[in-house]
XYZ file of C-alpha atoms in Angstrom:
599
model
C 9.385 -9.791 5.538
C 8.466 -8.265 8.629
C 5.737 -10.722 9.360
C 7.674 -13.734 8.291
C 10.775 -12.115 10.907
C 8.312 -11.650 14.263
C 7.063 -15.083 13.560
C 10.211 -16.675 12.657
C 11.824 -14.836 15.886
C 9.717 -16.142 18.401
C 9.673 -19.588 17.172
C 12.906 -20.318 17.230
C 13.401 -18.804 20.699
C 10.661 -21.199 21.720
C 11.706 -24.351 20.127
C 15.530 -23.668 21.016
C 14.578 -22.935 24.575
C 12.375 -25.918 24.968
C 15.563 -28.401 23.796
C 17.866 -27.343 25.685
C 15.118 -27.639 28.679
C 14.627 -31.579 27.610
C 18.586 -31.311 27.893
C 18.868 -32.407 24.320
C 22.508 -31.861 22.220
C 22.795 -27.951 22.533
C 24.714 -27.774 19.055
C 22.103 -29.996 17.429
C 19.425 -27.931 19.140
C 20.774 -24.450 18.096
C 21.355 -25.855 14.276
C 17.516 -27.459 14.591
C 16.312 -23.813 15.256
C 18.290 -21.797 12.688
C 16.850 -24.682 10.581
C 13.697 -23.964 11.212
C 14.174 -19.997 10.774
C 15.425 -20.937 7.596
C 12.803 -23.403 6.614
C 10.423 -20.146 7.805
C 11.733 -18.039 4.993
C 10.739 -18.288 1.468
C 13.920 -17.594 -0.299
C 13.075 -17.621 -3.744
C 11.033 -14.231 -2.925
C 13.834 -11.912 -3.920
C 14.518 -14.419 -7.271
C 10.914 -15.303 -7.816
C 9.329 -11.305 -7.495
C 12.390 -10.659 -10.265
C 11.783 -12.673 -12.336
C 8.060 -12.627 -12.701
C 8.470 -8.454 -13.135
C 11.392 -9.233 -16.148
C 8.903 -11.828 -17.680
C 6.095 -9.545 -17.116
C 8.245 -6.618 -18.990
C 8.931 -8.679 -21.623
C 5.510 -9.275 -22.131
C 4.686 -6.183 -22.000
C 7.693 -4.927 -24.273
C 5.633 -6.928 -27.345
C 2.658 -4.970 -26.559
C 4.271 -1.774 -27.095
C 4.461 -0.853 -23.499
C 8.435 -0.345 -21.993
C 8.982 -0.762 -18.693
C 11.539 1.672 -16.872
C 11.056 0.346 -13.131
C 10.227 -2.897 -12.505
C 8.174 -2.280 -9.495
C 5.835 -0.073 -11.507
C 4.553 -3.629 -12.881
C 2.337 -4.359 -9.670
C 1.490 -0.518 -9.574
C -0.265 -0.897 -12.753
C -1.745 -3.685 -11.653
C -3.016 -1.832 -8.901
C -3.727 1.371 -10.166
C -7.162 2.508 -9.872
C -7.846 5.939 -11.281
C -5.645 7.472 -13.846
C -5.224 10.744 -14.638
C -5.045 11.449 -18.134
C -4.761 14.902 -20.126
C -7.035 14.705 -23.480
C -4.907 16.112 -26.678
C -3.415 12.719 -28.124
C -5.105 10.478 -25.286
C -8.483 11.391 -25.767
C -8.503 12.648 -28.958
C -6.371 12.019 -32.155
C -3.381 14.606 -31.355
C -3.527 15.985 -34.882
C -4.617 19.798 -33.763
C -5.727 21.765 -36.695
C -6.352 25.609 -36.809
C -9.709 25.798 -37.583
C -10.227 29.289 -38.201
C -7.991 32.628 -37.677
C -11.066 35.500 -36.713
C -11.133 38.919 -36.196
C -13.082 40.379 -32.965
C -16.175 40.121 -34.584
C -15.380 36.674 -35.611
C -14.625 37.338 -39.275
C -12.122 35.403 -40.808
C -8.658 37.649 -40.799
C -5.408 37.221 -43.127
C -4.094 39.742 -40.539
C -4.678 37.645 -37.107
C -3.206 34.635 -39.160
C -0.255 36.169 -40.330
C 0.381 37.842 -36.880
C -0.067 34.384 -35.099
C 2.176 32.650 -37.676
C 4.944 35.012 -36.866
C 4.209 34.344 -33.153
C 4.551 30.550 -33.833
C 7.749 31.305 -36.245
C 9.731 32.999 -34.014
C 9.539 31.782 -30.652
C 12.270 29.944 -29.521
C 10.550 27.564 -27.283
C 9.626 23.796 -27.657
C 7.357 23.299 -30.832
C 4.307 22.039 -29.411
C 0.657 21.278 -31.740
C -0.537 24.396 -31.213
C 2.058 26.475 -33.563
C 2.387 23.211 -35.834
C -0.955 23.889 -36.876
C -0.588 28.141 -36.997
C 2.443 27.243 -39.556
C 0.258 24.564 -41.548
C -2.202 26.763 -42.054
C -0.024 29.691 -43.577
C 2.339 28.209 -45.163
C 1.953 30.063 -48.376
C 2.424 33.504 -46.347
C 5.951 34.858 -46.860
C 7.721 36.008 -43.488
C 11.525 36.096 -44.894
C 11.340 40.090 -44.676
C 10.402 39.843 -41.079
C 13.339 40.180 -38.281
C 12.891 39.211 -35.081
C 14.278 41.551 -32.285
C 13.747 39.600 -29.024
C 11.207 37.372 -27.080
C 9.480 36.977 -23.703
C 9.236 33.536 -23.442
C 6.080 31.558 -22.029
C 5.415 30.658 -18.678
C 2.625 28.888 -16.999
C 1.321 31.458 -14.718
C 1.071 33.882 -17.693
C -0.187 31.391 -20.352
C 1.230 33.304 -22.913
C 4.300 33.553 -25.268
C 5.175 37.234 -26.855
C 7.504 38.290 -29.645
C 9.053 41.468 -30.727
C 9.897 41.784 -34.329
C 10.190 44.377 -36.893
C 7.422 43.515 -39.697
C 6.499 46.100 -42.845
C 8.864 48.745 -41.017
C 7.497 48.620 -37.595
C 8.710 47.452 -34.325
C 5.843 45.421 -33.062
C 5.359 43.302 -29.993
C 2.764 40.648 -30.512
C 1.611 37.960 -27.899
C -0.185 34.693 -28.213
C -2.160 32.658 -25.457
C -4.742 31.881 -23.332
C -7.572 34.303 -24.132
C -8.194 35.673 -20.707
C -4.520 36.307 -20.282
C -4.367 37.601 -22.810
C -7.303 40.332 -23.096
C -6.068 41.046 -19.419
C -3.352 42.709 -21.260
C -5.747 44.886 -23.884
C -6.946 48.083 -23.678
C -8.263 48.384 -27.534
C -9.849 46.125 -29.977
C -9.832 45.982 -33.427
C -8.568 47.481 -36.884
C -9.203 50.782 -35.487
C -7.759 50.361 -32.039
C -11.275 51.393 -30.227
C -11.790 51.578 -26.532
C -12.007 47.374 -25.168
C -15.117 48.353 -22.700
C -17.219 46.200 -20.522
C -19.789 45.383 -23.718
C -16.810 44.656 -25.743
C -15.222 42.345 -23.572
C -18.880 40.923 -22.669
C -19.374 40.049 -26.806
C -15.418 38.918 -26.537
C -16.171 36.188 -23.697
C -19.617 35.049 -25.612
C -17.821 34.540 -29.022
C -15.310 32.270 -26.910
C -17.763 30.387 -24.169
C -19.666 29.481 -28.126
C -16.801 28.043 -29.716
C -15.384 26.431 -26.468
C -19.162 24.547 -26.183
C -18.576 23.476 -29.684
C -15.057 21.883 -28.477
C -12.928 24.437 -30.220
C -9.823 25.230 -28.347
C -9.524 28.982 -28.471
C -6.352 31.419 -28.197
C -6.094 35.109 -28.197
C -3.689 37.406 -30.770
C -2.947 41.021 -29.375
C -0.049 43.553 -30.454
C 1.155 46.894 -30.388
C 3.894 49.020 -31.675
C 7.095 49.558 -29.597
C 10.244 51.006 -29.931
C 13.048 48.887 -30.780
C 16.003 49.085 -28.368
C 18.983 46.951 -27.368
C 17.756 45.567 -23.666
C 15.695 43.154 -23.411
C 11.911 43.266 -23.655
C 9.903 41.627 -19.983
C 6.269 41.263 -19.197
C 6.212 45.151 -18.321
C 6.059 45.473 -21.979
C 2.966 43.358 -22.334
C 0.272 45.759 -21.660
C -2.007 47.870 -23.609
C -2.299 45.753 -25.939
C -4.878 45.968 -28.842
C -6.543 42.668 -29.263
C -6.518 41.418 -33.157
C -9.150 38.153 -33.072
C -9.172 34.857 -32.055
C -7.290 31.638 -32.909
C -9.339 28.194 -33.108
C -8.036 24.823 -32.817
C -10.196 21.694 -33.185
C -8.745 17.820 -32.053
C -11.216 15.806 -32.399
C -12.006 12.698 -30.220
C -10.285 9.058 -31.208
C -12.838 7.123 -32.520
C -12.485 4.015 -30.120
C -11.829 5.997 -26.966
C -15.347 5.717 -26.271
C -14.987 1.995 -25.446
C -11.922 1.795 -24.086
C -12.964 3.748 -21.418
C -15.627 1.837 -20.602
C -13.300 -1.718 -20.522
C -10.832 -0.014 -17.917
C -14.196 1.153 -15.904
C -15.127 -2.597 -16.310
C -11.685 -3.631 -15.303
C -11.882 -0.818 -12.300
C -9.609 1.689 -13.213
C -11.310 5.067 -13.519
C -10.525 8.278 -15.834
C -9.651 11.382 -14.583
C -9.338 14.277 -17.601
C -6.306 16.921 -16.428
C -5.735 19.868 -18.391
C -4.631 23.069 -18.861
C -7.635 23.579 -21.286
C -10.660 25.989 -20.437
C -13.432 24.171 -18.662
C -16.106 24.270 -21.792
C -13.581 22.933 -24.605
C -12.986 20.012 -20.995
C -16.522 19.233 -20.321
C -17.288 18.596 -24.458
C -14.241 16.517 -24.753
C -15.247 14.290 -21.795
C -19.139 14.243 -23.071
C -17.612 13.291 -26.358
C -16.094 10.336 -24.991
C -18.614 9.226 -23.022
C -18.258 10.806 -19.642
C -21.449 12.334 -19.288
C -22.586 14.296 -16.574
C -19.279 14.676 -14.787
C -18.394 17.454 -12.774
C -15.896 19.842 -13.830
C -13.542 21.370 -11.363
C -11.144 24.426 -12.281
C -7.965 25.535 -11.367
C -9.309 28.818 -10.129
C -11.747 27.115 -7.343
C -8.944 24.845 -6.764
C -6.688 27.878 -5.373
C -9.658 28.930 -2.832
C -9.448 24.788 -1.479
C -8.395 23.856 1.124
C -6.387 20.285 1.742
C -9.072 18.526 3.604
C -12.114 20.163 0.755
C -9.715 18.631 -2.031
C -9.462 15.220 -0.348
C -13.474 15.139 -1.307
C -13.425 17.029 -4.327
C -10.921 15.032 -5.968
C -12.425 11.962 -5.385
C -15.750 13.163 -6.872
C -14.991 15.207 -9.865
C -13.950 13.388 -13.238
C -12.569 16.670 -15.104
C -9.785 18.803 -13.619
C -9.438 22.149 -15.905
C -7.437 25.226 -16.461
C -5.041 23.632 -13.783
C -1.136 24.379 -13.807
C 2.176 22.083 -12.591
C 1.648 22.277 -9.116
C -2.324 22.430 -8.998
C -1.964 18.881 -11.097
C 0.943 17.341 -8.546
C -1.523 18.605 -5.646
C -4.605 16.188 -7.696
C -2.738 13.326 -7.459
C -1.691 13.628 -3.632
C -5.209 14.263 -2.450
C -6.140 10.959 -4.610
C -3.228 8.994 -2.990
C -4.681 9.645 0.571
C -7.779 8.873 -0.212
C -6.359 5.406 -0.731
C -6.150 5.076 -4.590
C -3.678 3.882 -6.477
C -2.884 6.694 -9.096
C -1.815 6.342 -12.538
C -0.606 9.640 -14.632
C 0.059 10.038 -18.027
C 1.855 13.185 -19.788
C 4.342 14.163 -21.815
C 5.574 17.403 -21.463
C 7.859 19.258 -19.325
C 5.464 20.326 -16.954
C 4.246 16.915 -16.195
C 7.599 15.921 -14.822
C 6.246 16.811 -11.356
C 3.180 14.891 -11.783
C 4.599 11.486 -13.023
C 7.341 11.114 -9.928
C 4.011 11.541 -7.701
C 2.113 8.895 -9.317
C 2.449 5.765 -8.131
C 2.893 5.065 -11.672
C 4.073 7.771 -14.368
C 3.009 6.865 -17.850
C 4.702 8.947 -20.877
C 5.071 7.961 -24.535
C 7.516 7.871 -26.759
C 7.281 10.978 -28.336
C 7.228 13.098 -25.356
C 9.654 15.562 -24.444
C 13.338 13.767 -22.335
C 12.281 15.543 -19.370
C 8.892 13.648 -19.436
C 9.966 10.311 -20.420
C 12.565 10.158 -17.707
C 10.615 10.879 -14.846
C 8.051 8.074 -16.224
C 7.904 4.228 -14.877
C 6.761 3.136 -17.804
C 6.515 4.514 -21.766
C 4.110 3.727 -23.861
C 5.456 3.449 -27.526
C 1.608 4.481 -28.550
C -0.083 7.221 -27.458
C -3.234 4.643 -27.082
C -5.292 3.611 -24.280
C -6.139 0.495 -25.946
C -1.889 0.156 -25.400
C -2.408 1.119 -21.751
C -5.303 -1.513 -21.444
C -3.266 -4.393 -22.323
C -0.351 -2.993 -19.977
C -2.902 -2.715 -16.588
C -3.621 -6.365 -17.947
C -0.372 -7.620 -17.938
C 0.551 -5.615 -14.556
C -2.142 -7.361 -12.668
C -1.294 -10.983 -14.740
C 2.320 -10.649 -13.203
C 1.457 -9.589 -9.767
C -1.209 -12.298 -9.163
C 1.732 -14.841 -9.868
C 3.572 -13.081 -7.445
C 0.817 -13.467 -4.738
C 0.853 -17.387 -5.461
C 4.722 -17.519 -4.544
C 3.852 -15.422 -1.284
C 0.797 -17.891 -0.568
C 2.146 -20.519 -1.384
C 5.542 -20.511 0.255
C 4.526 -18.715 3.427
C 1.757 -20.836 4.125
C 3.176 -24.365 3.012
C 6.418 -23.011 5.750
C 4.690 -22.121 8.528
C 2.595 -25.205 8.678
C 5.631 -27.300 8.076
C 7.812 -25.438 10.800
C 4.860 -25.340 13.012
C 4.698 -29.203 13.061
C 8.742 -29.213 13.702
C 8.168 -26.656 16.449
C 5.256 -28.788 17.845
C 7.358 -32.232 17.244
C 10.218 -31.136 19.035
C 7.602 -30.848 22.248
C 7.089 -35.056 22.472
C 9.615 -36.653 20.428
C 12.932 -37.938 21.921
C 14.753 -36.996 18.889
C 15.147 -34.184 16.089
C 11.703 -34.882 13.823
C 13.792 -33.489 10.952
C 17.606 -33.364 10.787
C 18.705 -29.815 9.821
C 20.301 -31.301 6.446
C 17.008 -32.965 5.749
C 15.202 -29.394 6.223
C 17.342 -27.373 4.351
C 16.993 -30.024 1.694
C 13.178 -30.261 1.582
C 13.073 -26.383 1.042
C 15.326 -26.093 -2.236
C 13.089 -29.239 -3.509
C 10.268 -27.274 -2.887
C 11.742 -24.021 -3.939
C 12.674 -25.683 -7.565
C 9.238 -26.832 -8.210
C 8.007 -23.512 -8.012
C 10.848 -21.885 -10.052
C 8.260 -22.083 -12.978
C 5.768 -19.514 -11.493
C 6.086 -16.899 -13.854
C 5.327 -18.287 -16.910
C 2.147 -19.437 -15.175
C -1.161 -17.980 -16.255
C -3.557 -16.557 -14.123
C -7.399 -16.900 -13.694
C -9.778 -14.225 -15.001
C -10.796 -13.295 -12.081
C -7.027 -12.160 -11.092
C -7.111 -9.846 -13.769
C -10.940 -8.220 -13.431
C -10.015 -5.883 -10.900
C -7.301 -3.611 -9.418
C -5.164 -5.711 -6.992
C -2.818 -4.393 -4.170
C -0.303 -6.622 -1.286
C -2.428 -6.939 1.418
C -1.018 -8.010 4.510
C -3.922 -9.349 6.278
C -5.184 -11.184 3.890
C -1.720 -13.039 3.409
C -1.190 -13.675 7.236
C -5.012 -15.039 7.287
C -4.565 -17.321 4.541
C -1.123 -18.369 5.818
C -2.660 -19.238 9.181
C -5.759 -21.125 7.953
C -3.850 -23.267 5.151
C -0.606 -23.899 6.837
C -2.605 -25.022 9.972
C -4.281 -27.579 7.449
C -0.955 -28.752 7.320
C 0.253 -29.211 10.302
C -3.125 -31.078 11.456
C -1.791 -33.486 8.378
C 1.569 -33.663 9.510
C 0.408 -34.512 12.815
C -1.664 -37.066 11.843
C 1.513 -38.548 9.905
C 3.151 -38.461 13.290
C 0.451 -40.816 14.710
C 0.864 -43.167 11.662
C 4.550 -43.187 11.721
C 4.417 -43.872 15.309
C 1.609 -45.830 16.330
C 1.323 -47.527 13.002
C 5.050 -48.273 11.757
C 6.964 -48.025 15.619
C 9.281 -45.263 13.624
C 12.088 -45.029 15.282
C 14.046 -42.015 14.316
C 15.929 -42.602 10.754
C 12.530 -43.894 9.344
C 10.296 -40.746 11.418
C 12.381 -37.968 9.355
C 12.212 -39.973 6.161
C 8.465 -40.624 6.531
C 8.017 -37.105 7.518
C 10.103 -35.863 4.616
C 8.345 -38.075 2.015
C 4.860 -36.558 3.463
C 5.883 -33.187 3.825
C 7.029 -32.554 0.495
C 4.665 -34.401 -1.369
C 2.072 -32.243 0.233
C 3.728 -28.992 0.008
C 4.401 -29.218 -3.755
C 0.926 -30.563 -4.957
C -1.180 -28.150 -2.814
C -0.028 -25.302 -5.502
C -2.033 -26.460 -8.122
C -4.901 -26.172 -5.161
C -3.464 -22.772 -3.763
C -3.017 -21.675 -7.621
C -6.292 -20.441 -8.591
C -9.254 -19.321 -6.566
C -11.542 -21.932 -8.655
C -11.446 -25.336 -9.631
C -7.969 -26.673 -10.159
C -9.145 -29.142 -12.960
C -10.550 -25.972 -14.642
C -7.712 -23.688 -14.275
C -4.598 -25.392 -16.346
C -1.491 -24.517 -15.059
C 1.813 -23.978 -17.301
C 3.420 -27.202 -18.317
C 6.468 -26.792 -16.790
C 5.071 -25.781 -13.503
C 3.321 -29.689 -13.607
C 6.794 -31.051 -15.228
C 8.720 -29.492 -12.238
C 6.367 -30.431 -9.264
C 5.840 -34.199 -10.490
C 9.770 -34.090 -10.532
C 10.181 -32.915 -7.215
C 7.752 -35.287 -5.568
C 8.930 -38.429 -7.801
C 12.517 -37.520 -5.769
C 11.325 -36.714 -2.764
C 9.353 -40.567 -2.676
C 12.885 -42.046 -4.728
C 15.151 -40.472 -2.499
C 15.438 -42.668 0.650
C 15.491 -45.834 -1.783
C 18.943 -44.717 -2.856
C 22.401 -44.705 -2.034
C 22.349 -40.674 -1.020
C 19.633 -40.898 0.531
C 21.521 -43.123 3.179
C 24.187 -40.663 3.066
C 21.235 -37.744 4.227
C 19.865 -40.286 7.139
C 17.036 -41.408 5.064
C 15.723 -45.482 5.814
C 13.424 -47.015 3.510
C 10.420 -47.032 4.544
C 8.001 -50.697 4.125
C 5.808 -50.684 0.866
C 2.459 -49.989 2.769
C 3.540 -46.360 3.898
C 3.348 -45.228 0.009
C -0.330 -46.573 0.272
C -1.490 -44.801 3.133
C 0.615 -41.561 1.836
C -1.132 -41.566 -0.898
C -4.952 -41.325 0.806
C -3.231 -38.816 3.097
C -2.424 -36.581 0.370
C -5.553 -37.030 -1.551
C -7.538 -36.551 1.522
C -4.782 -33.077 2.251
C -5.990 -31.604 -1.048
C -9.466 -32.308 -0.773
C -9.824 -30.758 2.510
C -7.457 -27.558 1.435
C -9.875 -27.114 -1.297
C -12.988 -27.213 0.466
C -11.138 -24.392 2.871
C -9.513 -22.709 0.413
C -13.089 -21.609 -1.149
C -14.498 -20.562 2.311
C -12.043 -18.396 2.439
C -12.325 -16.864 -0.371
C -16.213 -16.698 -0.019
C -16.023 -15.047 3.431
C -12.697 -12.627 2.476
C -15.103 -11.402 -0.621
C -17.584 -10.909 1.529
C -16.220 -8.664 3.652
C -14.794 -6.361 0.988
């Protein structure tokens, strides 16, 4: 719009200032150049860009993928990286506890049943975690255990404690991440024996073991308190005695593997972001075939500075042990590095991260808080899902782009030639009726747009609006056109002695004809005869021209100032749009070959 308004600006100045110079009508001078502002302006932008995003919704509605925000159509489209975590993405989402151990790494009915009250009590969200702590002992009988209060989880303490009087004793036990939690213990085991430096050295090596394996593991601790009436806070969560070890396996989806590799094909890289420990990260991501990445945790991402992350982010493919704001800060350092981010989550503390995106992805069976900060919600936790949305995204905005070529360059060259017209001819080369007219003809035969396919190679990579490129090709093409339009000048002058009724309607007849059947040129970047375009976009545009050569023949077309013109002008029209298309399409592939050669 605000190339379109300095061009349109200036022209009209010009043009207006040069009539009333030549002393022609003012009024019919003034109307000429808001005419030509108008015949500047694609219109249909507004109704076209709509539509196309509702089609493209409703396309992608049937492939399981809602759209929230229309706009977030092209930024799919365009997205580049996305950011992804692994549980349910990655793997299948169906965590199961693989083991409850003691701190020797014995199997323990006592860490389970601890954990299980842990998971039973806590008033929190129910996330996978305790799902699979209560699957697992489901034939344990807690009924005679009372819970006395709780000290809820938070992210900076990774780690969720309850108080509860079990078998007569007022105990507090906590669950959570297992550094967190063995910051808290000062004893280990049945026995309650000193937690020294080899203790906690044989603690860590049990854990970096199972995390290589791709076990996701938690920590159990407790100790005996009194039971009073205030409330219990994280004061109360030291000396602890640590009880054993909880661990979770989710393993990878089996098609992940590939998927990955057809967004990489399609341009759109992964990015794994988790709260997970940077061993249980790494085998996920070698599991689904990103091999050799570099892992980055939260903890070196607290001693980074802005301008260190800008390169780090870019580089790494696994982000681990991150929190909220460490995840919202990921995404920012991507977006000025020029990508177009994608991020997909689905629990509260995502919310941040999807309004940073440029496009937040949740699914359906994340948390409200999740799904409403989301653009878009997929109704499968699937990337195959996701793959067909980024397909559709970048189907819908290449139609766009043909509107925006088509119309701004098939414009300018026409209101170019009017500007240039109005320099030599006696007379209006277009009455402002007869303008106005020839853009809603034009307008209506590209209505059909959005049900238009696109070519392959629209689709192959990430696509975003860029301006140069649309002001290049609008110059280069719509100069084609004037050239043409001048040349019709000669012919209509030199050739026919037009006088003025029959130099509009010859110019008319021309202009249209050529303005409507170079989009099945403009259309694709290939051959036209190869690349089909929708029925009703051929239906439409035949339409159009058949009026636009039927029109001064008839009765209203009097009325509009048309003349008909003699039966020899539909010949040479003819060879002068044939030749038109051949030479746009000779251009139009230069251009393409020397704009993909720059990039």
């Amino acid at each position: 719009s605000y190339l379109l308004t300095r061009i349109m600006l200036v022209m009209v100045v010009i043009v207006l200032a040069i009539n009333m110079l030549m002393h022609k009508p003012p009024m019919d001078s003034l109307l000429f150049a808001l005419a030509l502002a108008v015949g500047l302006t694609p219109e249909l932008l507004p109704a076209i860009v709509s539509i196309t995003l509702s089609h493209g919704a409703k396309r992608m509605a049937r492939l399981g993928v809602i759209v929230r925000k229309l706009n977030a159509i092209e930024n799919l489209g365009g997205m580049d990286v996305l950011c992804t975590d692994k549980t349910g993405t990655l793997t299948l989402g169906v965590v199961q506890l693989d083991g409850a151990l003691n701190g020797e790494g014995v199997a323990s009915d006592d860490v389970l049943r601890q954990a299980a009250i842990n998971a039973h009590f806590q008033s929190g969200l129910v996330n996978p975690l305790d799902e699979a702590v209560l699957r697992a002992a489901g034939a344990m009988d807690l009924s005679a255990v009372r819970k006395v209060d709780e000290i809820p989880y938070d992210f900076v303490r990774k780690c969720l404690s309850v108080v509860v009087v079990d078998r007569g004793v007022c105990t507090l036990i906590t669950k959570g991440a297992l550094d967190k939690v063995l910051a808290l213990c000062t004893s280990c085991g049945a026995q309650a024996s000193a937690l020294d430096g080899p203790q906690r050295a044989r603690i860590h090596a049990l854990f970096e073991g199972w995390s290589a394996q791709g076990f996701r593991v938690l920590g159990v601790a407790s100790r005996p308190v009194d039971e009073r009436q205030q409330p219990y806070s994280r004061d109360d969560e030291s000396g602890l005695n640590f009880e054993g070890f909880l661990l979770f396996m989710d393993p990878p989806k089996a098609d992940v593997r590939q998927t990955i590799t057809d967004l990489a094909q399609r341009g759109v890289q992964l990015k794994i972001i988790t709260g997970d420990n940077a061993l249980v990260a790494r085998h996920v991501a070698e599991a689904v075939g990103l091999s050799n990445c570099r892992v980055v945790t939260g903890r070196a991402l607290n001693d980074m500075g802005d301008e260190a992350l800008l390169h780090v982010a870019k580089e790494a493919v696994v982000f681990a042990e991150v929190d909220p704001n460490q995840k919202e800060r990921i995404i920012l350092a991507l977006q000025k590095t020029g990508h177009v981010v994608g991020y997909m989550g689905d629990g509260i503390n995502d919310a941040p991260s999807l309004h940073a995106a440029d496009v937040g992805l949740s699914v359906d069976s994340a948390v409200d808080v999740a799904k409403a900060a989301a653009d878009i919600i997929l109704l499968k936790q699937d990337l195959n899902v996701l793959h067909a949305g980024v397909l559709e995204g970048r189907r819908t905005f290449g139609n766009i782009m043909k509107y925006i070529m088509m119309g701004t360059s098939s414009n300018f060259g026409n209101m170019f030639s009017m500007a240039g017209a109005a320099l030599f001819l006696p007379f209006l080369p277009m009455l402002p009726t007869q303008i106005l007219l020839n853009n809603i003809l034009y307008d209506i035969s590209e209505i059909p747009i959005p049900l238009d396919e696109v070519d392959a190679e629209e689709t192959a990579r990430p696509r975003v609006l860029d301006l140069t490129f649309i002001r290049d090709f609008m110059l280069v093409i719509g100069s084609i056109s004037s050239v043409f339009d001048f040349l019709t000048f000669y012919v209509l002058l030199e050739v026919l002695n037009a006088q003025e009724q029959l130099f509009q309607t010859g110019w008319f007849v021309e202009s249209l004809c050529t303005q409507v059947l170079v989009i099945f040129i403009i259309r694709t970047r290939g051959n036209p005869f190869k690349s089909r375009p929708h029925p009703l976009l051929t239906l439409t545009s035949l339409a159009v021209v058949a009026t636009a050569i039927g029109l001064p023949l008839t009765p209203l077309g009097t009325h509009l100032g048309f003349v008909a013109p003699p039966a020899y002008f539909y010949g040479i029209l003819a060879m002068m749009v044939v030749t038109y298309l051949c030479v746009v399409e000779v251009v139009k592939r230069a251009f393409y070959k020397r704009t993909l050669a720059r990039q």
